[in-house]
mmCIF file with all atom_site columns, C-alpha atoms in Angstrom:
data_model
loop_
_atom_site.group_PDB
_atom_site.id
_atom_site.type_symbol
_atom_site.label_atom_id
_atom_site.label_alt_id
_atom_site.label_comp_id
_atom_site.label_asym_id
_atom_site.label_entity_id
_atom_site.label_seq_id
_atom_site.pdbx_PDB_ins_code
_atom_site.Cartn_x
_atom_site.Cartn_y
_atom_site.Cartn_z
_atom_site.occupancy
_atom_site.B_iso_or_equiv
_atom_site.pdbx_formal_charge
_atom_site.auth_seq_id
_atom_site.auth_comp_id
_atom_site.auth_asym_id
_atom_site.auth_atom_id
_atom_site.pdbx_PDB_model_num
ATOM 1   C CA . UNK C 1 1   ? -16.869 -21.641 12.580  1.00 0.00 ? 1   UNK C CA 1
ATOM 2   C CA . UNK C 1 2   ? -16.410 -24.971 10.525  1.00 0.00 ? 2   UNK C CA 1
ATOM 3   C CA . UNK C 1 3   ? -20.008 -25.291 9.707   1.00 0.00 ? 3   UNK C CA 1
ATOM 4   C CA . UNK C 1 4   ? -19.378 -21.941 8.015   1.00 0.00 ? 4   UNK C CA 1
ATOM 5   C CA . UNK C 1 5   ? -15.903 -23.402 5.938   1.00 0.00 ? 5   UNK C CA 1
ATOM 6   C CA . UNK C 1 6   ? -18.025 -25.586 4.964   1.00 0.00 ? 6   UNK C CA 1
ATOM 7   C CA . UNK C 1 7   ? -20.016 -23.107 2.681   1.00 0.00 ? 7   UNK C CA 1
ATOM 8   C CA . UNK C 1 8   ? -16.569 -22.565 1.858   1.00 0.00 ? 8   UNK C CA 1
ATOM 9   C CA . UNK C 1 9   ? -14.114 -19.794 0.027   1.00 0.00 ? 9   UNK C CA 1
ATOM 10  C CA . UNK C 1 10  ? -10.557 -19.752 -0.238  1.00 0.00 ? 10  UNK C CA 1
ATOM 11  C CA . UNK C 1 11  ? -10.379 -18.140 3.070   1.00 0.00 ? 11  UNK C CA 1
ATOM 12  C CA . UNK C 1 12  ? -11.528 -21.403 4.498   1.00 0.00 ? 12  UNK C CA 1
ATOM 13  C CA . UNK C 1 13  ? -8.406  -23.427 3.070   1.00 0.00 ? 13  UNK C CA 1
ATOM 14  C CA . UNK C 1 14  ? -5.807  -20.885 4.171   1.00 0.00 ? 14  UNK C CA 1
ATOM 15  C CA . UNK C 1 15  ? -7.101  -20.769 7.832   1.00 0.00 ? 15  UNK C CA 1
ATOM 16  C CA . UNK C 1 16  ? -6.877  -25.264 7.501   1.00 0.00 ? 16  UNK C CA 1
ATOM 17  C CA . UNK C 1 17  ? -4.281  -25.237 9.870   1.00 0.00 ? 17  UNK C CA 1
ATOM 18  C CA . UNK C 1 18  ? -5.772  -23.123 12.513  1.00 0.00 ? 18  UNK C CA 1
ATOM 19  C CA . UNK C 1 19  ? -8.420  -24.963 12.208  1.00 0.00 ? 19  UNK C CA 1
ATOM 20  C CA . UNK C 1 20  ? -6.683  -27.790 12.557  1.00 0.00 ? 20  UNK C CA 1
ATOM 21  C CA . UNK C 1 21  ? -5.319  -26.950 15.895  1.00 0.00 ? 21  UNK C CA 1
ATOM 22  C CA . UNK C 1 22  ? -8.582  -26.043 17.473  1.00 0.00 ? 22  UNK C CA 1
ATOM 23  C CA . UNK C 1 23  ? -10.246 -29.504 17.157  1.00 0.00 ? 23  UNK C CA 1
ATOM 24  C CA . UNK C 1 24  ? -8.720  -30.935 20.023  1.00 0.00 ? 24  UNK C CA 1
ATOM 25  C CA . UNK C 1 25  ? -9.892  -34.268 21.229  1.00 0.00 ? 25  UNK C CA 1
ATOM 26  C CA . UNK C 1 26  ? -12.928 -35.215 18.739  1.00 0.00 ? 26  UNK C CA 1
ATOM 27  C CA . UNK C 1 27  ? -12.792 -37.406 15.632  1.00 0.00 ? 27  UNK C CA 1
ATOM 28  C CA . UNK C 1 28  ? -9.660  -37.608 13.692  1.00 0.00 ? 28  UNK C CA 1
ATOM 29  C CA . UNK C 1 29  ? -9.417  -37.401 10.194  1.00 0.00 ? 29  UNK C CA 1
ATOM 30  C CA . UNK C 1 30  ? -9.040  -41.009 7.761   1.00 0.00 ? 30  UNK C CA 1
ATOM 31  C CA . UNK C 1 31  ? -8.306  -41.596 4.381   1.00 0.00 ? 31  UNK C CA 1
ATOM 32  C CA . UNK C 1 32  ? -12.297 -41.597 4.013   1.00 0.00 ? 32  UNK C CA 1
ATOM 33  C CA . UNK C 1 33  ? -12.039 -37.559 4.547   1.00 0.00 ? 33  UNK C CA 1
ATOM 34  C CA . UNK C 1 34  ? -9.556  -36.788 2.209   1.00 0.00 ? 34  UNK C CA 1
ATOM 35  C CA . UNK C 1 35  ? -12.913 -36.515 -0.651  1.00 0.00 ? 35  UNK C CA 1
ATOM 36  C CA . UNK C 1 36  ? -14.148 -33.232 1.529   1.00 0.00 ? 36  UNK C CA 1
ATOM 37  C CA . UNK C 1 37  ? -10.585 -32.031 1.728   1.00 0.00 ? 37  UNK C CA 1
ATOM 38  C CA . UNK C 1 38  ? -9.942  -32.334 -1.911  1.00 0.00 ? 38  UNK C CA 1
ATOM 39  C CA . UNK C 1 39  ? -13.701 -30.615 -2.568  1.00 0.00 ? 39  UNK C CA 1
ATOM 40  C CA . UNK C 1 40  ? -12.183 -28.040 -0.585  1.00 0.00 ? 40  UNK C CA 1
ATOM 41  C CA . UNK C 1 41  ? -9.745  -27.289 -2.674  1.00 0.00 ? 41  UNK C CA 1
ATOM 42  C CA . UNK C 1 42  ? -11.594 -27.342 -5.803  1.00 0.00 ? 42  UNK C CA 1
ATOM 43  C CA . UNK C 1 43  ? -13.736 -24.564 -3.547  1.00 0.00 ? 43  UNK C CA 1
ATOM 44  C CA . UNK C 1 44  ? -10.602 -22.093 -3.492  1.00 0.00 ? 44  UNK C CA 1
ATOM 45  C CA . UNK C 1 45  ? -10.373 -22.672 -7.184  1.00 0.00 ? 45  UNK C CA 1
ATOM 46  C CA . UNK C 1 46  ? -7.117  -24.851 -7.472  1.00 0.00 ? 46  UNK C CA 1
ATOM 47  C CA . UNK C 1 47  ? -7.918  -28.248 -9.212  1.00 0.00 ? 47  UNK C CA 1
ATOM 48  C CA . UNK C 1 48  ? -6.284  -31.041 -7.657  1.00 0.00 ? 48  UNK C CA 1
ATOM 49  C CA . UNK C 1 49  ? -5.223  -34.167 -10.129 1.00 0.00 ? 49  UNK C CA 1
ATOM 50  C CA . UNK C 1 50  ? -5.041  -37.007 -7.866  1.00 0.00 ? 50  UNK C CA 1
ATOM 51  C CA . UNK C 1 51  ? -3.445  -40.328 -8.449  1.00 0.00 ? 51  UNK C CA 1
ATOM 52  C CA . UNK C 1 52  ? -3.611  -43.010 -6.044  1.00 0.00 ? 52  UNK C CA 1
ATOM 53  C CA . UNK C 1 53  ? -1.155  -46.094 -7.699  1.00 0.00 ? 53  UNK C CA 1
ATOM 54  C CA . UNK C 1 54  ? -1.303  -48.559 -6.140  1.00 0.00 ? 54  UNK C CA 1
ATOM 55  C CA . UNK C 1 55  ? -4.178  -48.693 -4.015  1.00 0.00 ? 55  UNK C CA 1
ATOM 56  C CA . UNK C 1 56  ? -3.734  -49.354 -0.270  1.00 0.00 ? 56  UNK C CA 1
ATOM 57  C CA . UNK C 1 57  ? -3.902  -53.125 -0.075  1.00 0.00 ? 57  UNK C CA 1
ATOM 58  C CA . UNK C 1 58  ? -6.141  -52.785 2.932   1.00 0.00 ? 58  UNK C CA 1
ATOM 59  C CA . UNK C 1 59  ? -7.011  -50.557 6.480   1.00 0.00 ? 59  UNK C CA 1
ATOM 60  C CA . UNK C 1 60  ? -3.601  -48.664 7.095   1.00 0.00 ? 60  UNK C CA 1
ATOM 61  C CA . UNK C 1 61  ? -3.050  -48.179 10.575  1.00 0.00 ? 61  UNK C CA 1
ATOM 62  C CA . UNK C 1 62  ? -5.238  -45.196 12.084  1.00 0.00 ? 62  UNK C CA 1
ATOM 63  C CA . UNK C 1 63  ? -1.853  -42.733 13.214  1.00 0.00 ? 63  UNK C CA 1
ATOM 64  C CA . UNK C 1 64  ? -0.602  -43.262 9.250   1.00 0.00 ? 64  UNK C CA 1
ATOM 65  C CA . UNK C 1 65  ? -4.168  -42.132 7.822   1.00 0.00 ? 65  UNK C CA 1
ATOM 66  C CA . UNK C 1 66  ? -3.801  -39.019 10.583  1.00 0.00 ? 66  UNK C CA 1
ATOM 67  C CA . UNK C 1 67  ? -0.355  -38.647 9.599   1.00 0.00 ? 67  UNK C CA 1
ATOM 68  C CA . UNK C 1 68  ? -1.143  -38.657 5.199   1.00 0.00 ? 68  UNK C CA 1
ATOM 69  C CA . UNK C 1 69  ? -4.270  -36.281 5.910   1.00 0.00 ? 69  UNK C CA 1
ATOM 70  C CA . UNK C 1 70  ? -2.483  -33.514 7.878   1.00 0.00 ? 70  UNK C CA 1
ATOM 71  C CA . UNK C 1 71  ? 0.065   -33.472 5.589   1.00 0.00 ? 71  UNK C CA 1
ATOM 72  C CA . UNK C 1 72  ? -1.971  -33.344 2.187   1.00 0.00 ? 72  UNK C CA 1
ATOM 73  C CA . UNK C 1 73  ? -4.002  -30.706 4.184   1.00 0.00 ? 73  UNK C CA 1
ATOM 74  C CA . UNK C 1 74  ? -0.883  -28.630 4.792   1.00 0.00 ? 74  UNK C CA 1
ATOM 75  C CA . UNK C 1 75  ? 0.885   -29.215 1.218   1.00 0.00 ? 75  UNK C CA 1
ATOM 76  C CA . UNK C 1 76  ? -2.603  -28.132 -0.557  1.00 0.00 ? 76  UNK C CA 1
ATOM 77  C CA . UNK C 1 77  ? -3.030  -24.943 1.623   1.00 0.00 ? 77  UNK C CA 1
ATOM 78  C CA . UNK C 1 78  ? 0.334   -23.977 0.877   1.00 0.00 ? 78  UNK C CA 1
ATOM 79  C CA . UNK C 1 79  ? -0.612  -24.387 -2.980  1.00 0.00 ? 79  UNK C CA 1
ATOM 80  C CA . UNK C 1 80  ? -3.632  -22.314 -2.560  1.00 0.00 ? 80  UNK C CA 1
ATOM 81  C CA . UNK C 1 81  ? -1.355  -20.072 -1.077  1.00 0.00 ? 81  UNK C CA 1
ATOM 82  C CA . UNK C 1 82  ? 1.852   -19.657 -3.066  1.00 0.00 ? 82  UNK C CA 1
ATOM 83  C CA . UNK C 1 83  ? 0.678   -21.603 -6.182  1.00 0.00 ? 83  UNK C CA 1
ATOM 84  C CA . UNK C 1 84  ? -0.353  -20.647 -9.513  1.00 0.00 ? 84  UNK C CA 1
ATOM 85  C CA . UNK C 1 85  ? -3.071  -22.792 -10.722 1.00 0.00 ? 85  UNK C CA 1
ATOM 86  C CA . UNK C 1 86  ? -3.664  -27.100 -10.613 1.00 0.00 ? 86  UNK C CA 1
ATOM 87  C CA . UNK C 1 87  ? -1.878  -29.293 -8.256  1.00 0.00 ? 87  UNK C CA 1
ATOM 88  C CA . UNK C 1 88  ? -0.819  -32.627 -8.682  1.00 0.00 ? 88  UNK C CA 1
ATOM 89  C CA . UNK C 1 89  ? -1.260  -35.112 -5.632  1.00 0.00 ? 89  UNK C CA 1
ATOM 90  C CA . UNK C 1 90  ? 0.031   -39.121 -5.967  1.00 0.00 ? 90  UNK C CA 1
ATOM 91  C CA . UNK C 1 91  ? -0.008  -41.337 -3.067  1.00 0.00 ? 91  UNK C CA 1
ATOM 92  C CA . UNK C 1 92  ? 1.687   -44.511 -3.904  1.00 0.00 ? 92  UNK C CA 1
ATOM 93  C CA . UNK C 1 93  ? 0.682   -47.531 -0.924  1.00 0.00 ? 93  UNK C CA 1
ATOM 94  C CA . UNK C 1 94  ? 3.066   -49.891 -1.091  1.00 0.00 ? 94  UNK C CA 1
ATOM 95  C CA . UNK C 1 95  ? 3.210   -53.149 1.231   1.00 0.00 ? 95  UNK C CA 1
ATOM 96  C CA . UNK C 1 96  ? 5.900   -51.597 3.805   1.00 0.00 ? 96  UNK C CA 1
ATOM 97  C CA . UNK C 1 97  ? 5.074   -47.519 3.197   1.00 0.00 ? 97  UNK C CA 1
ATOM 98  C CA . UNK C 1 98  ? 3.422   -44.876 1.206   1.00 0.00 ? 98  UNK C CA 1
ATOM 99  C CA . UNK C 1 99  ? 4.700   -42.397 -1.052  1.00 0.00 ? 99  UNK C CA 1
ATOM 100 C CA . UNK C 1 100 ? 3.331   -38.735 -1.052  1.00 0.00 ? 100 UNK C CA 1
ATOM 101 C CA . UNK C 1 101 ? 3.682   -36.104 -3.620  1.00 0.00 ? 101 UNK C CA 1
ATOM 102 C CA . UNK C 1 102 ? 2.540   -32.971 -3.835  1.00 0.00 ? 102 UNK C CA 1
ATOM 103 C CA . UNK C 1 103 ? 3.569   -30.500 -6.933  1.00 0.00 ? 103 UNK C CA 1
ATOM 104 C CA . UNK C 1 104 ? 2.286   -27.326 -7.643  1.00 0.00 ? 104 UNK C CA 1
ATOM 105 C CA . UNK C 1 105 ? 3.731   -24.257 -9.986  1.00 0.00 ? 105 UNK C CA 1
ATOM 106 C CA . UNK C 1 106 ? 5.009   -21.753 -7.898  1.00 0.00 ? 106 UNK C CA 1
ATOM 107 C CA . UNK C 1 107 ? 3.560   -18.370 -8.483  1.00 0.00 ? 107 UNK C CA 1
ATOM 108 C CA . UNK C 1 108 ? 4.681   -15.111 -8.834  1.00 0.00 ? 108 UNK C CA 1
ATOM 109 C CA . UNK C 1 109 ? 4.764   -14.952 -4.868  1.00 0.00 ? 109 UNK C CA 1
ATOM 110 C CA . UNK C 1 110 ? 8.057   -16.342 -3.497  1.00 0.00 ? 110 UNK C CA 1
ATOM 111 C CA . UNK C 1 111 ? 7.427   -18.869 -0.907  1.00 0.00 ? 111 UNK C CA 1
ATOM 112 C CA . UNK C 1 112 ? 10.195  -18.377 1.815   1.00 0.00 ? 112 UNK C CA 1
ATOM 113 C CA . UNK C 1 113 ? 11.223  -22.639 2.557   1.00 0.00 ? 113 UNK C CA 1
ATOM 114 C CA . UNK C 1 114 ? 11.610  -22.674 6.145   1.00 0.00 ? 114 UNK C CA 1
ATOM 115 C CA . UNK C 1 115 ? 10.386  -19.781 7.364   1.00 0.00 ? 115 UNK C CA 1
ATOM 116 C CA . UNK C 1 116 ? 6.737   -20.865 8.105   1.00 0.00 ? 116 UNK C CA 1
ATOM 117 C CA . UNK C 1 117 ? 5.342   -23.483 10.287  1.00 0.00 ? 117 UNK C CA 1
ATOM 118 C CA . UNK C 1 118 ? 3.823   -25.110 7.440   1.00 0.00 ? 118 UNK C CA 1
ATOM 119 C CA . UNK C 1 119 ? 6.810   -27.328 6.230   1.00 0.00 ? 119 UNK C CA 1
ATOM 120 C CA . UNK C 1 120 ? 8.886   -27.557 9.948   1.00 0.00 ? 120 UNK C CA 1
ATOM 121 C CA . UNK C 1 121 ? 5.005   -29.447 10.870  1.00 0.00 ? 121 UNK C CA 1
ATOM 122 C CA . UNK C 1 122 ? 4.660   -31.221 8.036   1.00 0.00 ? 122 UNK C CA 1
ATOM 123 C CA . UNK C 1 123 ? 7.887   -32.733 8.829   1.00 0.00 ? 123 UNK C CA 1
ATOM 124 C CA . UNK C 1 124 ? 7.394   -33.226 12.324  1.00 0.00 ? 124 UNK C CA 1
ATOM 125 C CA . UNK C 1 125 ? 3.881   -35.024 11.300  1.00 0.00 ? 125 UNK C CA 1
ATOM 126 C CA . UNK C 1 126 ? 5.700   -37.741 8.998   1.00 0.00 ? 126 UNK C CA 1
ATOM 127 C CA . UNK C 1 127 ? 8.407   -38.033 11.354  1.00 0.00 ? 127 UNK C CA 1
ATOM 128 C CA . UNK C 1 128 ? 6.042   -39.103 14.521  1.00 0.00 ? 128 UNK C CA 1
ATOM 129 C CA . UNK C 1 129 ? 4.984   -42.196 12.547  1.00 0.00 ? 129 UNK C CA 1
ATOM 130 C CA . UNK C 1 130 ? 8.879   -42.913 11.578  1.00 0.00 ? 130 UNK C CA 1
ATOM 131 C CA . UNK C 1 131 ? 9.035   -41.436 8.460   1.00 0.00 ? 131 UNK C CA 1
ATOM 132 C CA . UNK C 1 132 ? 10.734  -38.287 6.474   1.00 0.00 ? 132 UNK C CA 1
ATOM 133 C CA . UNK C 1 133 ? 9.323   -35.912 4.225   1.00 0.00 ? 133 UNK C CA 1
ATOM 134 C CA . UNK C 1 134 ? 10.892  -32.934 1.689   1.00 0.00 ? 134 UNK C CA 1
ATOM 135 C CA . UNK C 1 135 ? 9.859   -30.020 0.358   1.00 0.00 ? 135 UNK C CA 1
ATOM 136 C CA . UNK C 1 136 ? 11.611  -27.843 -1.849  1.00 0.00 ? 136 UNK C CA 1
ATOM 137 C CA . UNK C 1 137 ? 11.516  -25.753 -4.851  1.00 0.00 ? 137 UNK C CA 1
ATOM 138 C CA . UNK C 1 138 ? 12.280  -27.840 -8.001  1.00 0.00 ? 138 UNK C CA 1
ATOM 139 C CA . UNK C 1 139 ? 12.810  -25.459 -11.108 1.00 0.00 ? 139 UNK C CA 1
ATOM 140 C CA . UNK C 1 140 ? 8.779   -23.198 -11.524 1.00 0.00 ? 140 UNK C CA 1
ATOM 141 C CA . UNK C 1 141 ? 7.367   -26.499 -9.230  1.00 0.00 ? 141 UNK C CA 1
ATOM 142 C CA . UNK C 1 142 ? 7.526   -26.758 -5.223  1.00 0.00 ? 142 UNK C CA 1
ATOM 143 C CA . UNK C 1 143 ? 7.254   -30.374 -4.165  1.00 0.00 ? 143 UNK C CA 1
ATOM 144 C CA . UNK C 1 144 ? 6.291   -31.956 -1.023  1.00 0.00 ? 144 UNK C CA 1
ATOM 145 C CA . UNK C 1 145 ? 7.235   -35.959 -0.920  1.00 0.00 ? 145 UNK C CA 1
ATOM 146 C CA . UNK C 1 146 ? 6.985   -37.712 2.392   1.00 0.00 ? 146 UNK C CA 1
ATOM 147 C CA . UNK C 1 147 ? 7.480   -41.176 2.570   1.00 0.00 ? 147 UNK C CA 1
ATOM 148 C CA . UNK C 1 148 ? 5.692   -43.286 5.656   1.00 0.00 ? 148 UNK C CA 1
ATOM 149 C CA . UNK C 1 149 ? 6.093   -46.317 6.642   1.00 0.00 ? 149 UNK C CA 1
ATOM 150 C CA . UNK C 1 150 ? 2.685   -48.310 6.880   1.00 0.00 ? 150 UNK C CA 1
ATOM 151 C CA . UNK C 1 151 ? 4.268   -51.956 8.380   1.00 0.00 ? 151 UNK C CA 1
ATOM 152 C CA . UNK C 1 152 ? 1.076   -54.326 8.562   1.00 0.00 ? 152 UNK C CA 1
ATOM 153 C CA . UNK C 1 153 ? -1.920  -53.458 7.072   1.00 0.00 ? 153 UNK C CA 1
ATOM 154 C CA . UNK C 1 154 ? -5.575  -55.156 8.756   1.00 0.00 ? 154 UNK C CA 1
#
């Protein structure tokens, strides 16, 4: 099943998060993945513009890598979902946390804040490592920004 995603339509991005919860114990994804998930993306036809500023200074700890993946996996799905067109992605690694944001233009589809499992677990996932994360609706953008704190880097 991911060997086909990996062929890879739109389809594949939306049904992430299922995915997601059916890899059990195996490999986790790093910072090194987030490449594949971003070509992913581009696959469903939504162009991500990613910023990374500043870089991370060196090998964040394994849970916050888990913990920025799973949420820029849920943050772009929901873009292919209720977006209309590019979406902007800047993770900011500072020495004590990093920054996420995630803007898209909402589309003609009204995303219901709340109601899905999308958000409540994207806020669950920042908050196991200690941090906090919005997302709302600002003006024709939605924005995701979760901020995690990273504490010594190796």
């Amino acid at each position: 099943e991911i060997a086909s995603c990996l062929v890879g339509s739109e389809m594949c991005i939306r049904d992430s998060t299922q995915l997601r919860h059916r890899q059990g114990d195996g490999p986790q994804p790093t910072l090194a993945d987030l490449e594949a998930l971003f070509a992913q993306v581009r696959q469903a036809g939504v162009e991500p513009r990613i910023t990374v500023d500043p870089m991370p200074p060196g090998e964040p700890p394994g849970a916050i890598q888990l913990a920025v993946y799973r949420i820029l996996q849920e943050a772009l799905t929901n873009a292919i979902r209720h977006g209309d067109g590019a979406v902007d992605v800047h993770l900011a690694w500072l020495p004590d946390r990093v920054d996420i944001e995630v803007r898209n233009i909402v589309g003609s589809e009204q995303p219901q804040i709340g109601v899905g499992h999308g958000v409540i677990g994207m806020r669950e996932r920042a908050q196991l490592v200690g941090g906090s994360l919005q997302a709302e609706r600002q003006g024709a953008q939605f924005v995701v920004a979760a901020s995690l704190p990273i504490g010594e880097v190796a």
